[in-house]
Amino acid sequence: MFAQACNNNATDEKINPADTLSQVEVNTKLINSNTMFAVQERDEIQEYIHHHHYNMQATASGIYYWIYQKGNGEQAKAGETAVVKFTISLLDGTLCYSSDKEGLKSFLIGKDQVETGLHEAVQLMHVGDKAVFILPSNLAAGMVGDREKIPPKASVVYDLELVSLK
């Protein structure tokens, strides 16, 4: 009976090798799909910036930022522990996280498990600076989101204050 169930010729379909995609074709399709997503995400970020009348700059990696209040402290560097006040929201305005509810956040710049873009962003700041950062999804919670409040492939808006460095 087992052999009969596994060898049901009526439902077997032959796969023609000519019908399958080569690895090069698969890679090309993935690259094109990701490129289209990146362009769409960049356009959504730029629309958000325009809508809010932000005067933002962009880093080479794609982070958009605006330091709207200058502090007078030292500039953050990799290897230091940053202590920040924050709000994290989505481009549609949905508030995800806030230090008002969760308390200040500390992380070791360049080492701790926070968004890749946050490591880069905080190094643009001096103690006392307040800034808005928009992290594209690849520098935020990525393809899967954070499995709590940030959905997959979501750009994230940080309103950040660098309180201190240790």
PDB file of C-alpha atoms in Angstrom:
ATOM      1  CA  MET A   1       0.000   0.000   0.000  1.00  0.00           C
ATOM      2  CA  PHE A   2       2.846   2.438   0.828  1.00  0.00           C
ATOM      3  CA  ALA A   3       4.549   1.868  -2.525  1.00  0.00           C
ATOM      4  CA  GLN A   4       1.284   2.354  -4.311  1.00  0.00           C
ATOM      5  CA  ALA A   5       0.555   5.689  -2.571  1.00  0.00           C
ATOM      6  CA  CYS A   6       4.009   7.047  -3.322  1.00  0.00           C
ATOM      7  CA  ASN A   7       3.994   5.892  -6.910  1.00  0.00           C
ATOM      8  CA  ASN A   8       0.718   7.275  -8.191  1.00  0.00           C
ATOM      9  CA  ASN A   9       1.491   7.733 -11.877  1.00  0.00           C
ATOM     10  CA  ALA A  10      -1.793   9.520 -12.500  1.00  0.00           C
ATOM     11  CA  THR A  11      -0.616  12.577 -10.539  1.00  0.00           C
ATOM     12  CA  ASP A  12       3.100  12.481 -11.322  1.00  0.00           C
ATOM     13  CA  GLU A  13       4.176  15.398 -13.455  1.00  0.00           C
ATOM     14  CA  LYS A  14       7.430  15.428 -15.301  1.00  0.00           C
ATOM     15  CA  ILE A  15       9.478  18.567 -14.828  1.00  0.00           C
ATOM     16  CA  ASN A  16      11.028  19.728 -18.020  1.00  0.00           C
ATOM     17  CA  PRO A  17      14.475  21.214 -17.305  1.00  0.00           C
ATOM     18  CA  ALA A  18      13.807  23.832 -19.981  1.00  0.00           C
ATOM     19  CA  ASP A  19      10.883  25.113 -17.872  1.00  0.00           C
ATOM     20  CA  THR A  20      12.989  25.765 -14.771  1.00  0.00           C
ATOM     21  CA  LEU A  21      14.849  28.988 -14.150  1.00  0.00           C
ATOM     22  CA  SER A  22      18.602  28.977 -13.991  1.00  0.00           C
ATOM     23  CA  GLN A  23      20.284  30.315 -10.868  1.00  0.00           C
ATOM     24  CA  VAL A  24      21.320  33.401 -12.847  1.00  0.00           C
ATOM     25  CA  GLU A  25      17.692  34.039 -13.834  1.00  0.00           C
ATOM     26  CA  VAL A  26      16.516  33.561 -10.245  1.00  0.00           C
ATOM     27  CA  ASN A  27      19.204  35.951  -8.990  1.00  0.00           C
ATOM     28  CA  THR A  28      18.285  38.526 -11.635  1.00  0.00           C
ATOM     29  CA  LYS A  29      14.601  38.344 -10.674  1.00  0.00           C
ATOM     30  CA  LEU A  30      15.459  38.741  -6.970  1.00  0.00           C
ATOM     31  CA  ILE A  31      17.727  41.701  -7.672  1.00  0.00           C
ATOM     32  CA  ASN A  32      15.064  43.381  -9.818  1.00  0.00           C
ATOM     33  CA  SER A  33      12.401  42.790  -7.159  1.00  0.00           C
ATOM     34  CA  ASN A  34      14.598  44.168  -4.369  1.00  0.00           C
ATOM     35  CA  THR A  35      15.587  47.150  -6.505  1.00  0.00           C
ATOM     36  CA  MET A  36      11.929  47.962  -7.151  1.00  0.00           C
ATOM     37  CA  PHE A  37      11.199  47.698  -3.413  1.00  0.00           C
ATOM     38  CA  ALA A  38      14.168  49.955  -2.549  1.00  0.00           C
ATOM     39  CA  VAL A  39      13.012  52.598  -5.032  1.00  0.00           C
ATOM     40  CA  GLN A  40       9.440  52.449  -3.690  1.00  0.00           C
ATOM     41  CA  GLU A  41      10.701  52.698  -0.100  1.00  0.00           C
ATOM     42  CA  ARG A  42      12.960  55.656  -0.957  1.00  0.00           C
ATOM     43  CA  ASP A  43      10.003  57.407  -2.633  1.00  0.00           C
ATOM     44  CA  GLU A  44       7.818  56.819   0.462  1.00  0.00           C
ATOM     45  CA  ILE A  45      10.550  58.214   2.722  1.00  0.00           C
ATOM     46  CA  GLN A  46      10.976  61.276   0.521  1.00  0.00           C
ATOM     47  CA  GLU A  47       7.208  61.848   0.507  1.00  0.00           C
ATOM     48  CA  TYR A  48       7.225  61.645   4.317  1.00  0.00           C
ATOM     49  CA  ILE A  49      10.061  64.195   4.466  1.00  0.00           C
ATOM     50  CA  HIS A  50       8.254  66.521   2.061  1.00  0.00           C
ATOM     51  CA  HIS A  51       4.957  66.186   3.951  1.00  0.00           C
ATOM     52  CA  HIS A  52       6.634  67.100   7.272  1.00  0.00           C
ATOM     53  CA  HIS A  53       8.756  69.886   5.729  1.00  0.00           C
ATOM     54  CA  TYR A  54      11.946  68.392   7.168  1.00  0.00           C
ATOM     55  CA  ASN A  55      15.296  69.696   5.958  1.00  0.00           C
ATOM     56  CA  MET A  56      17.044  66.332   5.988  1.00  0.00           C
ATOM     57  CA  GLN A  57      20.374  65.079   4.750  1.00  0.00           C
ATOM     58  CA  ALA A  58      21.105  61.525   3.676  1.00  0.00           C
ATOM     59  CA  THR A  59      24.046  59.315   4.512  1.00  0.00           C
ATOM     60  CA  ALA A  60      25.669  57.033   1.951  1.00  0.00           C
ATOM     61  CA  SER A  61      23.878  54.065   3.522  1.00  0.00           C
ATOM     62  CA  GLY A  62      20.434  55.669   3.061  1.00  0.00           C
ATOM     63  CA  ILE A  63      19.675  57.065   6.510  1.00  0.00           C
ATOM     64  CA  TYR A  64      17.928  60.431   6.393  1.00  0.00           C
ATOM     65  CA  TYR A  65      18.551  62.777   9.297  1.00  0.00           C
ATOM     66  CA  TRP A  66      17.913  66.252  10.649  1.00  0.00           C
ATOM     67  CA  ILE A  67      19.539  67.510  13.824  1.00  0.00           C
ATOM     68  CA  TYR A  68      16.964  70.060  14.948  1.00  0.00           C
ATOM     69  CA  GLN A  69      18.547  70.992  18.281  1.00  0.00           C
ATOM     70  CA  LYS A  70      22.301  71.214  18.787  1.00  0.00           C
ATOM     71  CA  GLY A  71      23.879  70.038  22.011  1.00  0.00           C
ATOM     72  CA  ASN A  72      27.246  71.091  23.327  1.00  0.00           C
ATOM     73  CA  GLY A  73      28.664  67.737  24.391  1.00  0.00           C
ATOM     74  CA  GLU A  74      31.131  65.355  22.817  1.00  0.00           C
ATOM     75  CA  GLN A  75      30.362  63.454  19.628  1.00  0.00           C
ATOM     76  CA  ALA A  76      29.400  59.804  19.986  1.00  0.00           C
ATOM     77  CA  LYS A  77      31.928  57.176  18.892  1.00  0.00           C
ATOM     78  CA  ALA A  78      31.938  53.415  18.457  1.00  0.00           C
ATOM     79  CA  GLY A  79      32.807  51.642  21.697  1.00  0.00           C
ATOM     80  CA  GLU A  80      30.996  54.153  23.919  1.00  0.00           C
ATOM     81  CA  THR A  81      27.689  53.494  25.613  1.00  0.00           C
ATOM     82  CA  ALA A  82      24.986  55.866  24.405  1.00  0.00           C
ATOM     83  CA  VAL A  83      22.042  56.763  26.607  1.00  0.00           C
ATOM     84  CA  VAL A  84      19.099  58.055  24.571  1.00  0.00           C
ATOM     85  CA  LYS A  85      15.546  59.321  24.871  1.00  0.00           C
ATOM     86  CA  PHE A  86      13.517  58.158  21.894  1.00  0.00           C
ATOM     87  CA  THR A  87      10.289  57.677  20.078  1.00  0.00           C
ATOM     88  CA  ILE A  88      10.095  55.123  17.303  1.00  0.00           C
ATOM     89  CA  SER A  89       7.271  55.321  14.792  1.00  0.00           C
ATOM     90  CA  LEU A  90       6.341  54.164  11.313  1.00  0.00           C
ATOM     91  CA  LEU A  91       5.974  56.434   8.299  1.00  0.00           C
ATOM     92  CA  ASP A  92       2.186  56.332   8.720  1.00  0.00           C
ATOM     93  CA  GLY A  93       2.589  57.896  12.184  1.00  0.00           C
ATOM     94  CA  THR A  94       1.981  54.749  14.227  1.00  0.00           C
ATOM     95  CA  LEU A  95       3.911  55.061  17.492  1.00  0.00           C
ATOM     96  CA  CYS A  96       5.786  51.835  18.192  1.00  0.00           C
ATOM     97  CA  TYR A  97       8.015  52.562  21.176  1.00  0.00           C
ATOM     98  CA  SER A  98       8.814  55.510  23.420  1.00  0.00           C
ATOM     99  CA  SER A  99      11.217  56.180  26.266  1.00  0.00           C
ATOM    100  CA  ASP A 100       8.324  57.961  27.983  1.00  0.00           C
ATOM    101  CA  LYS A 101       6.800  54.506  28.559  1.00  0.00           C
ATOM    102  CA  GLU A 102       9.878  52.272  28.461  1.00  0.00           C
ATOM    103  CA  GLY A 103      12.551  54.457  30.007  1.00  0.00           C
ATOM    104  CA  LEU A 104      15.854  55.591  28.575  1.00  0.00           C
ATOM    105  CA  LYS A 105      17.720  53.153  26.349  1.00  0.00           C
ATOM    106  CA  SER A 106      21.441  52.409  26.659  1.00  0.00           C
ATOM    107  CA  PHE A 107      23.490  50.555  24.095  1.00  0.00           C
ATOM    108  CA  LEU A 108      27.132  49.998  23.248  1.00  0.00           C
ATOM    109  CA  ILE A 109      27.708  51.769  19.940  1.00  0.00           C
ATOM    110  CA  GLY A 110      28.858  49.349  17.284  1.00  0.00           C
ATOM    111  CA  LYS A 111      28.329  46.259  19.438  1.00  0.00           C
ATOM    112  CA  ASP A 112      24.879  45.827  20.984  1.00  0.00           C
ATOM    113  CA  GLN A 113      21.873  44.229  19.341  1.00  0.00           C
ATOM    114  CA  VAL A 114      19.998  47.294  18.143  1.00  0.00           C
ATOM    115  CA  GLU A 115      19.087  48.316  14.621  1.00  0.00           C
ATOM    116  CA  THR A 116      22.163  48.625  12.398  1.00  0.00           C
ATOM    117  CA  GLY A 117      21.082  52.108  11.400  1.00  0.00           C
ATOM    118  CA  LEU A 118      20.889  53.234  15.009  1.00  0.00           C
ATOM    119  CA  HIS A 119      24.623  52.567  15.478  1.00  0.00           C
ATOM    120  CA  GLU A 120      25.363  54.788  12.482  1.00  0.00           C
ATOM    121  CA  ALA A 121      22.771  57.428  13.381  1.00  0.00           C
ATOM    122  CA  VAL A 122      23.889  58.045  16.954  1.00  0.00           C
ATOM    123  CA  GLN A 123      27.480  58.605  15.771  1.00  0.00           C
ATOM    124  CA  LEU A 124      26.225  61.675  13.900  1.00  0.00           C
ATOM    125  CA  MET A 125      25.175  63.203  17.224  1.00  0.00           C
ATOM    126  CA  HIS A 126      26.754  65.122  20.077  1.00  0.00           C
ATOM    127  CA  VAL A 127      25.540  64.856  23.670  1.00  0.00           C
ATOM    128  CA  GLY A 128      22.489  67.102  23.955  1.00  0.00           C
ATOM    129  CA  ASP A 129      21.569  66.872  20.249  1.00  0.00           C
ATOM    130  CA  LYS A 130      17.982  66.123  19.280  1.00  0.00           C
ATOM    131  CA  ALA A 131      17.422  64.665  15.835  1.00  0.00           C
ATOM    132  CA  VAL A 132      14.991  62.883  13.571  1.00  0.00           C
ATOM    133  CA  PHE A 133      16.342  59.844  11.732  1.00  0.00           C
ATOM    134  CA  ILE A 134      14.554  57.799   9.114  1.00  0.00           C
ATOM    135  CA  LEU A 135      16.012  54.329   8.807  1.00  0.00           C
ATOM    136  CA  PRO A 136      15.133  52.361   5.686  1.00  0.00           C
ATOM    137  CA  SER A 137      13.957  48.842   6.444  1.00  0.00           C
ATOM    138  CA  ASN A 138      17.317  47.226   5.673  1.00  0.00           C
ATOM    139  CA  LEU A 139      18.903  49.332   8.452  1.00  0.00           C
ATOM    140  CA  ALA A 140      15.941  48.997  10.829  1.00  0.00           C
ATOM    141  CA  ALA A 141      14.086  45.783  11.673  1.00  0.00           C
ATOM    142  CA  GLY A 142      14.600  44.297   8.193  1.00  0.00           C
ATOM    143  CA  MET A 143      12.672  41.623   6.339  1.00  0.00           C
ATOM    144  CA  VAL A 144      10.890  40.219   9.403  1.00  0.00           C
ATOM    145  CA  GLY A 145      10.251  43.282  11.536  1.00  0.00           C
ATOM    146  CA  ASP A 146      10.670  42.996  15.279  1.00  0.00           C
ATOM    147  CA  ARG A 147       7.792  40.506  15.645  1.00  0.00           C
ATOM    148  CA  GLU A 148       6.053  42.897  18.033  1.00  0.00           C
ATOM    149  CA  LYS A 149       5.207  46.383  16.779  1.00  0.00           C
ATOM    150  CA  ILE A 150       7.381  46.949  13.704  1.00  0.00           C
ATOM    151  CA  PRO A 151       6.125  45.072  10.646  1.00  0.00           C
ATOM    152  CA  PRO A 152       8.345  43.400   8.043  1.00  0.00           C
ATOM    153  CA  LYS A 153      10.111  45.689   5.561  1.00  0.00           C
ATOM    154  CA  ALA A 154       9.121  48.845   7.469  1.00  0.00           C
ATOM    155  CA  SER A 155      10.984  52.136   7.401  1.00  0.00           C
ATOM    156  CA  VAL A 156      11.302  53.514  10.926  1.00  0.00           C
ATOM    157  CA  VAL A 157      11.345  57.106  12.197  1.00  0.00           C
ATOM    158  CA  TYR A 158      13.432  57.799  15.290  1.00  0.00           C
ATOM    159  CA  ASP A 159      13.117  61.033  17.220  1.00  0.00           C
ATOM    160  CA  LEU A 160      16.265  60.775  19.297  1.00  0.00           C
ATOM    161  CA  GLU A 161      17.996  62.769  22.012  1.00  0.00           C
ATOM    162  CA  LEU A 162      21.536  61.783  22.980  1.00  0.00           C
ATOM    163  CA  VAL A 163      21.396  62.229  26.755  1.00  0.00           C
ATOM    164  CA  SER A 164      24.884  61.013  27.674  1.00  0.00           C
ATOM    165  CA  LEU A 165      27.858  58.868  26.756  1.00  0.00           C
ATOM    166  CA  LYS A 166      29.682  56.491  29.084  1.00  0.00           C
TER     167      LYS A 166
END
